[in-house]
CSV table of C-alpha atoms and ligand atoms in Angstrom, one decimal:
chain,number,residue,atom,x,y,z
R,1006,UNK,CA,16.4,26.7,-197.0
R,1007,UNK,CA,14.1,29.0,-197.9
R,1008,UNK,CA,15.3,32.9,-197.9
R,1009,UNK,CA,12.6,35.9,-198.7
R,1010,UNK,CA,13.7,38.9,-200.3
R,1011,UNK,CA,12.9,41.3,-197.5
R,1012,UNK,CA,12.3,39.5,-194.0
R,1013,UNK,CA,10.2,42.4,-192.4
R,1014,UNK,CA,8.8,40.2,-189.7
R,1015,UNK,CA,12.1,39.7,-188.9
R,1016,UNK,CA,13.5,43.6,-189.2
R,1017,UNK,CA,10.4,44.3,-186.9
R,1018,UNK,CA,11.0,42.0,-184.3
R,1019,UNK,CA,14.0,43.7,-183.3
R,1020,UNK,CA,12.0,46.4,-182.2
R,1021,UNK,CA,9.0,44.8,-180.6
R,1022,UNK,CA,9.4,45.7,-176.7
R,1023,UNK,CA,10.5,49.8,-178.1
R,1024,UNK,CA,7.6,49.4,-180.3
R,1025,UNK,CA,5.5,48.2,-177.5
R,1026,UNK,CA,6.5,51.1,-175.5
R,1027,UNK,CA,5.9,54.1,-177.8
R,1028,UNK,CA,2.3,52.6,-178.6
R,1029,UNK,CA,1.9,52.8,-174.9
R,1030,UNK,CA,2.9,56.1,-174.3
R,1031,UNK,CA,0.8,57.3,-177.6
R,1032,UNK,CA,-2.0,56.0,-176.3
R,1033,UNK,CA,-1.8,57.6,-173.0
R,1034,UNK,CA,-1.0,60.3,-174.4
R,1035,UNK,CA,-4.4,60.6,-176.1
R,1036,UNK,CA,-3.0,63.0,-178.9
R,1037,UNK,CA,-3.0,61.4,-182.2
R,1038,UNK,CA,-1.6,63.9,-184.6
R,1039,UNK,CA,0.3,66.7,-184.9
R,1040,UNK,CA,2.2,66.7,-181.4
R,1041,UNK,CA,5.2,65.9,-179.6
R,1042,UNK,CA,6.3,63.0,-181.1
R,1043,UNK,CA,6.4,64.2,-184.4
R,1044,UNK,CA,8.3,67.5,-183.3
R,1045,UNK,CA,10.7,64.8,-181.9
R,1046,UNK,CA,10.8,63.0,-185.0
R,1047,UNK,CA,11.2,66.4,-187.2
R,1048,UNK,CA,14.0,67.0,-184.8
R,1049,UNK,CA,15.9,64.4,-184.9
R,1050,UNK,CA,15.8,63.4,-188.7
R,1051,UNK,CA,16.7,66.7,-189.5
R,1052,UNK,CA,19.6,66.5,-187.5
R,1053,UNK,CA,20.5,62.9,-188.7
R,1054,UNK,CA,20.0,64.3,-192.8
R,1055,UNK,CA,22.1,67.4,-192.0
R,1056,UNK,CA,19.8,69.9,-193.0
R,1057,UNK,CA,17.9,72.9,-190.8
R,1058,UNK,CA,14.4,70.9,-191.3
R,1059,UNK,CA,12.5,68.0,-191.4
R,1060,UNK,CA,9.1,68.4,-192.4
R,1061,UNK,CA,6.7,65.1,-191.6
R,1062,UNK,CA,4.0,64.3,-194.1
R,1063,UNK,CA,1.9,61.6,-195.2
R,1064,UNK,CA,4.3,59.6,-197.5
R,1065,UNK,CA,6.5,59.9,-199.7
R,1066,UNK,CA,5.0,60.8,-203.2
R,1067,UNK,CA,3.1,63.8,-200.8
R,1068,UNK,CA,6.8,64.5,-199.9
R,1069,UNK,CA,7.2,65.3,-203.4
R,1070,UNK,CA,4.1,66.7,-204.7
R,1071,UNK,CA,4.5,69.2,-201.9
R,1072,UNK,CA,7.9,69.9,-202.4
R,1073,UNK,CA,7.1,70.7,-205.9
R,1074,UNK,CA,4.2,73.4,-204.8
R,1075,UNK,CA,5.9,75.3,-202.4
R,1076,UNK,CA,8.7,76.1,-205.7
R,1077,UNK,CA,5.9,77.3,-207.2
R,1078,UNK,CA,5.9,75.0,-210.2
R,1079,UNK,CA,2.8,74.4,-211.5
R,1080,UNK,CA,1.3,74.2,-215.4
R,1081,UNK,CA,3.7,75.6,-218.4
R,1082,UNK,CA,6.4,74.3,-216.7
R,1083,UNK,CA,9.5,70.9,-217.5
R,1084,UNK,CA,10.9,68.8,-214.3
R,1085,UNK,CA,13.5,66.6,-215.9
R,1086,UNK,CA,13.2,63.0,-214.4
R,1087,UNK,CA,15.1,59.9,-214.6
R,1088,UNK,CA,13.4,57.8,-217.4
R,1089,UNK,CA,14.7,54.7,-215.0
R,1090,UNK,CA,12.9,54.9,-211.8
R,1091,UNK,CA,9.5,54.2,-209.8
R,1092,UNK,CA,6.6,56.3,-211.2
R,1093,UNK,CA,6.0,58.0,-208.1
R,1094,UNK,CA,8.9,60.5,-208.8
R,1095,UNK,CA,7.0,60.8,-212.4
R,1096,UNK,CA,3.6,61.0,-210.8
R,1097,UNK,CA,4.7,64.0,-207.9
R,1098,UNK,CA,5.8,66.4,-211.5
R,1099,UNK,CA,2.4,65.0,-213.1
R,1100,UNK,CA,0.3,66.2,-209.6
R,1101,UNK,CA,1.1,69.3,-209.8
R,1102,UNK,CA,0.5,70.2,-213.7
R,1103,UNK,CA,4.0,70.4,-215.1
R,1104,UNK,CA,5.8,68.1,-217.9
R,1105,UNK,CA,8.2,65.5,-217.5
R,1106,UNK,CA,11.4,65.6,-219.4
R,1107,UNK,CA,13.3,62.3,-218.9
R,1108,UNK,CA,16.7,61.9,-218.9
R,1109,UNK,CA,18.6,58.5,-219.2
R,1110,UNK,CA,20.6,57.0,-216.3
R,1111,UNK,CA,24.2,55.6,-216.7
R,1112,UNK,CA,23.8,51.3,-217.5
R,1113,UNK,CA,26.4,51.1,-214.8
R,1114,UNK,CA,24.7,52.9,-211.7
R,1115,UNK,CA,21.0,52.7,-212.9
R,1116,UNK,CA,20.9,56.5,-211.6
R,1117,UNK,CA,20.2,59.5,-213.9
R,1118,UNK,CA,23.4,60.2,-216.4
R,1119,UNK,CA,24.7,64.4,-215.6
R,1120,UNK,CA,26.0,64.4,-218.6
R,1121,UNK,CA,22.6,64.0,-220.9
R,1122,UNK,CA,20.8,66.6,-218.5
R,1123,UNK,CA,22.0,70.1,-220.1
R,1124,UNK,CA,20.6,69.1,-223.3
R,1125,UNK,CA,17.0,68.3,-222.3
R,1126,UNK,CA,17.0,71.9,-220.6
R,1127,UNK,CA,14.7,74.8,-222.1
R,1128,UNK,CA,13.5,77.8,-221.0
R,1129,UNK,CA,10.3,76.0,-219.7
R,1130,UNK,CA,12.4,73.8,-217.3
R,1131,UNK,CA,12.3,74.6,-213.5
R,1132,UNK,CA,13.5,72.2,-211.8
R,1133,UNK,CA,15.6,68.4,-211.6
R,1134,UNK,CA,14.7,65.9,-209.8
R,1135,UNK,CA,17.0,63.3,-209.5
R,1136,UNK,CA,16.5,59.9,-207.8
R,1137,UNK,CA,18.9,58.4,-205.9
R,1138,UNK,CA,17.3,54.7,-207.0
R,1139,UNK,CA,18.2,51.9,-205.2
R,1140,UNK,CA,19.7,53.2,-202.4
R,1141,UNK,CA,22.9,54.4,-204.4
R,1142,UNK,CA,23.7,58.6,-204.1
R,1143,UNK,CA,23.6,60.1,-208.0
R,1144,UNK,CA,26.0,62.2,-208.4
R,1145,UNK,CA,24.8,65.2,-207.2
R,1146,UNK,CA,27.5,67.5,-206.6
R,1147,UNK,CA,27.3,67.5,-210.9
R,1148,UNK,CA,23.7,67.8,-210.9
R,1149,UNK,CA,23.7,70.8,-208.4
R,1150,UNK,CA,26.7,72.5,-210.8
R,1151,UNK,CA,24.0,72.4,-213.9
R,1152,UNK,CA,21.3,73.5,-211.6
R,1153,UNK,CA,23.4,76.2,-210.6
R,1154,UNK,CA,24.3,77.4,-214.1
R,1155,UNK,CA,20.7,77.5,-215.4
R,1156,UNK,CA,18.9,78.5,-212.2
R,1157,UNK,CA,17.5,75.5,-211.8
R,1158,UNK,CA,15.6,74.4,-208.2
R,1159,UNK,CA,16.2,70.3,-206.9
R,1160,UNK,CA,14.5,68.0,-205.7
R,1161,UNK,CA,16.0,65.1,-204.7
R,1162,UNK,CA,13.9,62.2,-204.3
R,1163,UNK,CA,15.0,60.2,-201.7
R,1164,UNK,CA,12.7,57.8,-201.0
R,1165,UNK,CA,15.2,54.9,-201.2
R,1166,UNK,CA,18.4,56.4,-200.4
R,1167,UNK,CA,18.2,57.6,-196.5
R,1168,UNK,CA,22.1,58.1,-194.8
R,1169,UNK,CA,23.7,57.4,-198.6
R,1170,UNK,CA,26.5,59.6,-199.9
R,1171,UNK,CA,28.0,62.1,-202.2
R,1172,UNK,CA,31.1,63.2,-202.0
R,1173,UNK,CA,31.0,63.4,-198.3
R,1174,UNK,CA,27.5,64.8,-198.1
R,1175,UNK,CA,24.1,62.8,-197.3
R,1176,UNK,CA,21.3,62.5,-200.1
R,1177,UNK,CA,18.5,64.3,-198.8
R,1178,UNK,CA,21.0,67.3,-198.1
R,1179,UNK,CA,21.8,68.8,-201.3
R,1180,UNK,CA,18.9,69.5,-203.4
R,1181,UNK,CA,16.8,72.5,-202.5
R,1182,UNK,CA,14.0,70.9,-200.7
R,1183,UNK,CA,13.9,66.8,-200.9
R,1184,UNK,CA,11.6,63.9,-200.5
R,1185,UNK,CA,11.9,60.5,-198.4
R,1186,UNK,CA,9.4,57.9,-197.9
R,1187,UNK,CA,9.4,55.4,-194.5
R,1188,UNK,CA,6.9,52.9,-196.4
R,1189,UNK,CA,6.9,50.2,-194.8
R,1190,UNK,CA,9.8,48.0,-197.2
R,1191,UNK,CA,12.4,51.5,-196.9
R,1192,UNK,CA,16.0,51.2,-194.9
R,1193,UNK,CA,13.7,53.3,-192.6
R,1194,UNK,CA,9.9,51.6,-192.6
R,1195,UNK,CA,7.0,53.0,-190.7
R,1196,UNK,CA,4.4,50.4,-189.5
R,1197,UNK,CA,2.3,51.7,-192.1
R,1198,UNK,CA,2.7,55.4,-194.6
R,1199,UNK,CA,4.7,57.9,-193.8
R,1200,UNK,CA,7.3,60.5,-195.5
R,1201,UNK,CA,9.2,63.6,-194.8
R,1202,UNK,CA,10.7,66.4,-196.7
R,1203,UNK,CA,14.3,67.7,-195.8
R,1204,UNK,CA,15.4,71.6,-196.7
R,1205,UNK,CA,17.5,73.7,-195.3
R,1206,UNK,CA,15.4,76.7,-196.1
R,1207,UNK,CA,13.1,78.3,-193.2
R,1208,UNK,CA,10.3,79.7,-195.9
R,1209,UNK,CA,9.9,76.0,-197.5
R,1210,UNK,CA,9.8,74.3,-194.0
R,1211,UNK,CA,6.8,76.7,-193.4
R,1212,UNK,CA,5.1,76.4,-196.2
R,1213,UNK,CA,5.3,72.4,-196.4
R,1214,UNK,CA,4.6,72.6,-192.4
R,1215,UNK,CA,1.0,74.9,-194.0
R,1216,UNK,CA,-0.1,72.7,-196.8
R,1217,UNK,CA,0.0,69.1,-195.6
R,1218,UNK,CA,-2.0,70.4,-192.9
R,1219,UNK,CA,-5.0,71.8,-194.4
R,1220,UNK,CA,-3.8,75.1,-195.4
R,1221,UNK,CA,-3.7,76.1,-191.6
R,1222,UNK,CA,-1.0,77.3,-189.9
R,1223,UNK,CA,-4.1,78.4,-187.1
R,1224,UNK,CA,-6.7,75.9,-186.5
R,1225,UNK,CA,-9.7,77.2,-189.0
R,1226,UNK,CA,-7.7,79.7,-190.3
R,1227,UNK,CA,-6.9,78.8,-193.8
R,1228,UNK,CA,-4.5,80.7,-196.2
R,1229,UNK,CA,-4.1,78.6,-199.1
R,1230,UNK,CA,-6.4,75.4,-200.7
R,1231,UNK,CA,-3.9,72.3,-198.5
R,1232,UNK,CA,-3.8,68.7,-198.1
R,1233,UNK,CA,-4.5,66.3,-195.9
R,1234,UNK,CA,-1.2,64.9,-195.5
R,1235,UNK,CA,0.3,64.3,-191.8
R,1236,UNK,CA,2.6,62.2,-190.2
R,1237,UNK,CA,0.9,60.9,-187.4
R,1238,UNK,CA,2.2,60.4,-184.0
R,1239,UNK,CA,2.2,56.5,-184.0
R,1240,UNK,CA,4.5,56.2,-186.9
R,1241,UNK,CA,6.5,59.2,-185.7
R,1242,UNK,CA,7.1,57.6,-182.4
R,1243,UNK,CA,7.9,54.2,-184.0
R,1244,UNK,CA,10.4,56.2,-186.7
R,1245,UNK,CA,12.2,58.0,-184.1
R,1246,UNK,CA,12.6,54.6,-182.6
R,1247,UNK,CA,14.3,53.2,-185.8
R,1248,UNK,CA,16.2,56.3,-186.6
R,1249,UNK,CA,18.9,55.1,-184.2
R,1250,UNK,CA,19.7,52.2,-185.6
R,1251,UNK,CA,19.6,53.5,-189.0
R,1252,UNK,CA,23.1,53.4,-190.0
R,1253,UNK,CA,24.1,50.7,-188.5
R,1254,UNK,CA,21.5,48.6,-190.5
R,1255,UNK,CA,22.3,50.7,-193.4
R,1256,UNK,CA,26.1,49.1,-192.6
R,1257,UNK,CA,24.4,45.7,-192.8
R,1258,UNK,CA,23.2,46.0,-196.0
R,1259,UNK,CA,26.3,47.1,-197.3
R,1260,UNK,CA,28.4,44.1,-195.4
R,1261,UNK,CA,25.6,41.5,-197.4
R,1262,UNK,CA,26.3,43.6,-200.9
R,1263,UNK,CA,30.3,43.5,-200.1
R,1264,UNK,CA,29.5,39.8,-199.7
R,1265,UNK,CA,27.7,39.3,-203.0
R,1266,UNK,CA,30.0,41.1,-204.7
R,1267,UNK,CA,32.7,38.9,-204.2
R,1268,UNK,CA,31.3,35.9,-204.4
R,1269,UNK,CA,28.7,36.8,-207.7
R,1270,UNK,CA,32.3,38.1,-209.2
R,1271,UNK,CA,32.8,36.6,-213.0
R,1272,UNK,CA,29.6,33.9,-212.7
R,1273,UNK,CA,28.1,33.6,-215.8
R,1274,UNK,CA,26.8,36.9,-217.4
R,1275,UNK,CA,25.5,38.7,-214.5
R,1276,UNK,CA,26.6,42.4,-213.7
R,1277,UNK,CA,27.2,43.4,-210.5
R,1278,UNK,CA,25.5,47.5,-209.6
R,1279,UNK,CA,28.4,49.7,-209.8
R,1280,UNK,CA,28.9,53.0,-207.7
R,1281,UNK,CA,29.5,56.1,-209.3
R,1282,UNK,CA,32.7,58.1,-208.3
R,1283,UNK,CA,32.5,59.9,-204.7
R,1284,UNK,CA,28.8,57.9,-204.2
R,1285,UNK,CA,27.6,55.4,-201.8
R,1286,UNK,CA,24.7,53.3,-201.1
R,1287,UNK,CA,22.2,52.1,-198.7
R,1288,UNK,CA,22.4,49.0,-200.3
R,1289,UNK,CA,18.2,49.4,-200.2
R,1290,UNK,CA,18.4,47.2,-202.7
R,1291,UNK,CA,21.1,44.9,-204.8
R,1292,UNK,CA,20.0,45.0,-208.3
R,1293,UNK,CA,21.9,42.6,-211.0
R,1294,UNK,CA,21.6,42.4,-214.3
R,1295,UNK,CA,21.5,39.5,-216.9
R,1296,UNK,CA,20.2,38.4,-220.5
R,1297,UNK,CA,18.6,35.5,-218.9
R,1298,UNK,CA,16.8,37.1,-215.9
R,1299,UNK,CA,13.6,36.5,-216.1
R,1300,UNK,CA,14.5,32.0,-216.0
R,1301,UNK,CA,16.8,32.6,-213.4
R,1302,UNK,CA,14.4,34.1,-211.5
R,1303,UNK,CA,12.2,31.0,-211.7
R,1304,UNK,CA,15.2,29.2,-210.8
R,1305,UNK,CA,15.9,30.7,-207.8
R,1306,UNK,CA,12.0,31.2,-207.0
R,1307,UNK,CA,12.2,27.0,-207.6
R,1308,UNK,CA,15.1,26.9,-204.6
R,1309,UNK,CA,13.2,29.1,-202.4
R,1310,UNK,CA,15.3,32.4,-203.2
R,1311,UNK,CA,12.6,35.2,-203.4
R,1312,UNK,CA,13.3,38.0,-205.6
R,1313,UNK,CA,11.9,41.1,-207.3
R,1314,UNK,CA,12.3,43.1,-210.9
R,1315,UNK,CA,12.6,46.6,-209.3
R,1316,UNK,CA,11.1,47.7,-212.4
R,1317,UNK,CA,8.9,45.4,-215.2
R,1318,UNK,CA,7.6,48.7,-216.5
R,1319,UNK,CA,9.1,51.7,-216.9
R,1320,UNK,CA,7.2,54.8,-216.4
R,1321,UNK,CA,7.2,56.0,-220.2
R,1322,UNK,CA,5.7,52.6,-220.9
R,1323,UNK,CA,3.1,52.4,-218.6
R,1324,UNK,CA,-0.7,52.9,-219.4
R,1325,UNK,CA,-0.7,55.7,-217.2
R,1326,UNK,CA,1.6,58.1,-219.7
R,1327,UNK,CA,-0.2,56.6,-222.7
R,1328,UNK,CA,-1.4,60.5,-222.7
R,1329,UNK,CA,2.5,62.0,-223.5
R,1330,UNK,CA,2.9,59.7,-226.8
R,1331,UNK,CA,6.3,58.4,-226.0
R,1332,UNK,CA,7.4,55.4,-228.3
R,1333,UNK,CA,7.9,51.9,-226.3
R,1334,UNK,CA,11.3,52.0,-228.1
R,1335,UNK,CA,12.4,55.7,-226.3
R,1336,UNK,CA,15.1,55.2,-223.6
R,1337,UNK,CA,16.8,52.3,-224.5
R,1338,UNK,CA,19.0,52.1,-221.8
R,1339,UNK,CA,15.7,52.4,-218.9
R,1340,UNK,CA,14.2,49.4,-221.4
R,1341,UNK,CA,16.9,47.4,-221.0
R,1342,UNK,CA,17.4,48.4,-217.3
R,1343,UNK,CA,13.9,46.8,-216.7
R,1344,UNK,CA,14.2,43.6,-219.4
R,1345,UNK,CA,17.9,42.7,-217.0
R,1346,UNK,CA,17.5,43.5,-213.9
R,1347,UNK,CA,16.8,41.8,-211.0
R,1348,UNK,CA,17.3,42.3,-207.1
R,1349,UNK,CA,18.2,40.0,-204.8
R,1350,UNK,CA,17.5,39.5,-200.8
R,1351,UNK,CA,19.1,41.8,-198.8
R,1352,UNK,CA,17.9,42.9,-195.3
R,1353,UNK,CA,19.5,44.0,-191.7
R,1354,UNK,CA,19.5,40.3,-189.9
R,1355,UNK,CA,20.4,38.8,-193.2
R,1356,UNK,CA,22.4,35.3,-192.0
R,1357,UNK,CA,25.4,34.5,-194.0
R,1358,UNK,CA,24.4,31.0,-194.7
R,1359,UNK,CA,21.4,32.7,-196.3
R,1360,UNK,CA,23.9,34.8,-198.2
R,1361,UNK,CA,25.8,31.8,-199.1
R,1362,UNK,CA,22.7,30.3,-200.7
R,1363,UNK,CA,21.6,32.8,-202.9
R,1364,UNK,CA,24.8,32.8,-204.2
R,1365,UNK,CA,25.8,29.3,-204.5
R,1366,UNK,CA,22.3,28.6,-205.9
R,1367,UNK,CA,23.0,31.3,-208.3
R,1368,UNK,CA,25.9,29.4,-209.3
R,1369,UNK,CA,24.7,26.6,-209.5
R,1370,UNK,CA,22.2,28.1,-213.0
R,1371,UNK,CA,24.9,28.8,-214.9
R,1372,UNK,CA,27.1,25.6,-213.9
G,345,PLP,C1,8.8,54.8,-202.3
G,345,PLP,C2,9.2,55.0,-203.6
G,345,PLP,C3,8.4,56.7,-203.7
G,345,PLP,C4,6.9,56.9,-203.0
G,345,PLP,O1,6.9,56.8,-201.6
G,345,PLP,P1,5.6,56.3,-200.6
G,345,PLP,O2,6.3,56.6,-199.3
G,345,PLP,O3,5.1,54.8,-201.3
G,345,PLP,O4,4.8,57.7,-201.6
G,345,PLP,C5,9.0,58.1,-204.5
G,345,PLP,N1,9.7,57.5,-205.1
G,345,PLP,C6,10.6,55.9,-204.8
G,345,PLP,C7,11.8,56.0,-205.7
G,345,PLP,C8,10.3,55.7,-204.5
G,345,PLP,O5,11.0,54.4,-203.9
């Protein structure tokens, strides 16, 4: 049997007719950038995320960069980031000229450890950027408490966790302003690049709207040196269609994750992902750990099961960050996760036989 890591063809097949209708309506409208499709999607995503505002932008990285920009974060400022994350979180901080201050995760949840944040706060610290990694909400209530105590901003990197909860409240609704991504492989994927910010603050939303469009609110009048980072009409129309099914698709992923949890309990040296108290996951990824990671991945590949390593090299070890002079052995928990993690196939529409095949193949490896 063949089990792909992620079956994007299958996911999008379910929307084929609807997507074609959206395509036709955008072509017929003759309007492709900054129009009614975007406004409609922004309104609906804000409602979904229980925030007052959503502003569509070109991609998830830009959502984070523009969020930091409108908070006035830049040169000379420090931003606390997780040591275990996709490099985009760090890059956003670097692009605005601020310094990344990494904090280690809890090994069990893979997410930033709130109890290690305070010791990293200095007079230069301006913000905390928790990343709801692999789809699991960070302990955002605790992180907001720390931010309040030290008067810091919080910018959630919610690229992976749309629809996950901490203490009954949605990710992407905790921080002062938050970024998300609709990259095709995310839980709600566009058919290209797309992203958005969410916030309850009118002024921040307004500033992102200006910044994403050349620093202009009125055409050809530019208030600030802005960017070109707009979410186009076609992607907005596609996303608006998919938004209606986002939580149902997340629930499918959760059911698959629970199935894995049952079947892979006490198998070999496998360590299953754990949820922090009061935190949920949309299971963007199902990440296990094992000392035999490389061998197990090779074995699964030979048996037709696709897996991915998220991520093989943590940001502090990337060549791109050589300038910060971290030691490779800094951040041992991030390093341990990078050396032992393996993401198993998970996607809406994954068949029970496929889940069973993955589990039985893993069991046969350890047998
Ligand atoms: C995908 C992702 C991003 C960036 O999103 P893009 O749309 O690819 O720019 C940022 N942070 C995390 C954690 C991501 O997974």
